[in-house]
Amino acid sequence: MQLVQIEPVAPRQPKPEWLKARAPMGENYHELKKLARGLGLHTVCESAQCPNIGDCWNHRTATFMLLGNVCTRHCGFCAVPKGRPEPLDYDEPRRVAEAVARLGLKYAVVTSVNRDDDNLAARASLP
């Protein structure tokens, strides 16, 4: 039988400060969150559970998401809710523009969930 020498494990080193995600806070963050809620808007930042949300929102940068908060795709890497989307909200783009104007955002990225559901054609044909 051969003896194996077990080496002591070195103590763990703390993670570098630049690697740590801070909890979202700050006046700009809370202002943007309150406005998005009040206008019934969705952001990729929240829906996709982005760890950088506090930093971006505090720098007055947001990524608004049109066509609701539910994606019809089931991508394994994405945290956006999946399933059957709600009906289209035709006032949503106006509310996004209002939020951008009211916040005086430097940058606002506008994207959307994917809606390749079978209901879109049926809804489009309704009077």
Coordinates of C-alpha atoms in Angstrom, one line a residue:
M1 CA 0.0 0.0 0.0
Q2 CA 1.4 3.4 -1.0
L3 CA 1.0 6.3 1.4
V4 CA -0.2 9.6 0.0
Q5 CA 0.8 12.8 1.6
I6 CA -2.1 15.3 1.8
E7 CA -0.9 18.9 1.5
P8 CA -2.7 21.5 3.6
V9 CA -5.1 23.7 1.6
A10 CA -4.0 27.3 1.2
P11 CA -6.5 29.8 2.7
R12 CA -8.9 31.3 0.2
Q13 CA -8.0 34.7 -1.0
P14 CA -10.8 37.4 -1.1
K15 CA -12.3 38.2 -4.5
P16 CA -11.0 41.4 -6.1
E17 CA -13.2 44.5 -5.5
W18 CA -13.8 45.0 -9.3
L19 CA -15.4 41.5 -9.5
K20 CA -18.0 42.1 -6.8
A21 CA -21.5 43.2 -8.0
R22 CA -23.0 45.8 -5.7
A23 CA -26.6 45.8 -4.6
P24 CA -28.6 48.3 -6.8
M25 CA -29.1 51.6 -5.0
G26 CA -28.8 55.3 -5.5
E27 CA -31.1 58.1 -6.4
N28 CA -31.0 57.6 -10.2
Y29 CA -31.7 53.8 -9.7
H30 CA -34.7 54.4 -7.5
E31 CA -36.1 57.2 -9.8
L32 CA -35.9 55.0 -12.9
K33 CA -37.4 52.0 -11.1
K34 CA -40.3 54.1 -9.8
L35 CA -41.0 55.6 -13.2
A36 CA -40.8 52.3 -15.1
R37 CA -43.3 50.8 -12.6
G38 CA -45.6 53.8 -12.8
L39 CA -45.7 53.7 -16.6
G40 CA -46.0 49.9 -16.7
L41 CA -42.7 49.4 -18.6
H42 CA -40.4 46.5 -18.8
T43 CA -36.6 46.6 -19.0
V44 CA -34.1 43.9 -20.0
C45 CA -32.2 44.9 -17.0
E46 CA -34.8 43.6 -14.6
S47 CA -36.4 40.8 -16.7
A48 CA -33.0 39.2 -17.5
Q49 CA -31.8 39.8 -13.9
C50 CA -28.7 41.6 -15.0
P51 CA -26.1 42.0 -12.2
N52 CA -25.0 45.4 -13.5
I53 CA -28.5 47.0 -13.2
G54 CA -27.4 49.3 -10.4
D55 CA -24.4 50.6 -12.2
C56 CA -26.2 51.2 -15.5
W57 CA -29.3 52.8 -14.0
N58 CA -27.1 55.0 -11.7
H59 CA -25.4 56.2 -14.9
R60 CA -28.9 56.9 -16.4
T61 CA -28.6 54.1 -19.0
A62 CA -31.5 51.8 -19.5
T63 CA -32.6 49.0 -21.9
F64 CA -36.3 49.1 -22.4
M65 CA -38.1 46.0 -23.7
L66 CA -41.1 46.4 -26.0
L67 CA -43.9 43.8 -26.7
G68 CA -44.3 42.8 -23.1
N69 CA -42.2 40.8 -20.6
V70 CA -42.7 37.3 -21.9
C71 CA -40.6 35.7 -24.7
T72 CA -41.8 32.8 -26.8
R73 CA -38.3 31.4 -27.2
H74 CA -36.8 29.2 -24.5
C75 CA -33.1 30.1 -24.8
G76 CA -31.1 28.4 -22.0
F77 CA -28.8 31.3 -21.4
C78 CA -31.6 33.9 -21.0
A79 CA -33.5 34.8 -17.8
V80 CA -36.3 36.7 -19.5
P81 CA -39.6 35.0 -18.6
K82 CA -40.8 32.5 -21.2
G83 CA -44.3 31.5 -22.2
R84 CA -47.4 32.8 -24.0
P85 CA -47.2 36.5 -24.4
E86 CA -50.0 39.0 -23.4
P87 CA -51.8 41.0 -26.1
L88 CA -49.9 43.8 -27.7
D89 CA -49.9 47.1 -25.9
Y90 CA -50.0 49.8 -28.7
D91 CA -49.3 52.6 -26.2
E92 CA -46.1 51.0 -24.9
P93 CA -43.7 52.9 -27.3
R94 CA -45.2 56.2 -26.3
R95 CA -44.7 55.4 -22.6
V96 CA -41.0 54.4 -23.3
A97 CA -40.5 57.8 -25.0
E98 CA -42.1 59.5 -22.1
A99 CA -39.8 57.7 -19.6
V100 CA -36.7 58.6 -21.6
A101 CA -37.8 62.3 -21.8
R102 CA -38.8 62.5 -18.1
L103 CA -35.6 60.9 -16.9
G104 CA -33.4 62.9 -19.3
L105 CA -31.5 59.6 -20.0
K106 CA -28.2 59.9 -21.8
Y107 CA -28.8 56.5 -23.4
A108 CA -31.8 54.3 -23.8
V109 CA -31.6 51.1 -25.7
V110 CA -34.9 49.7 -27.0
T111 CA -35.3 46.0 -27.8
S112 CA -38.1 43.5 -27.6
V113 CA -38.9 40.0 -26.6
N114 CA -39.4 37.5 -29.4
R115 CA -43.0 36.9 -30.3
D116 CA -43.1 34.0 -32.8
D117 CA -46.3 32.7 -31.4
D118 CA -49.2 31.5 -33.6
N119 CA -51.6 34.1 -32.1
L120 CA -50.0 37.1 -33.8
A121 CA -51.5 36.3 -37.2
A122 CA -54.9 35.6 -35.7
R123 CA -54.8 38.9 -33.7
A124 CA -53.7 40.9 -36.8
S125 CA -56.8 39.7 -38.7
L126 CA -59.3 40.7 -36.0
P127 CA -61.3 43.9 -36.7

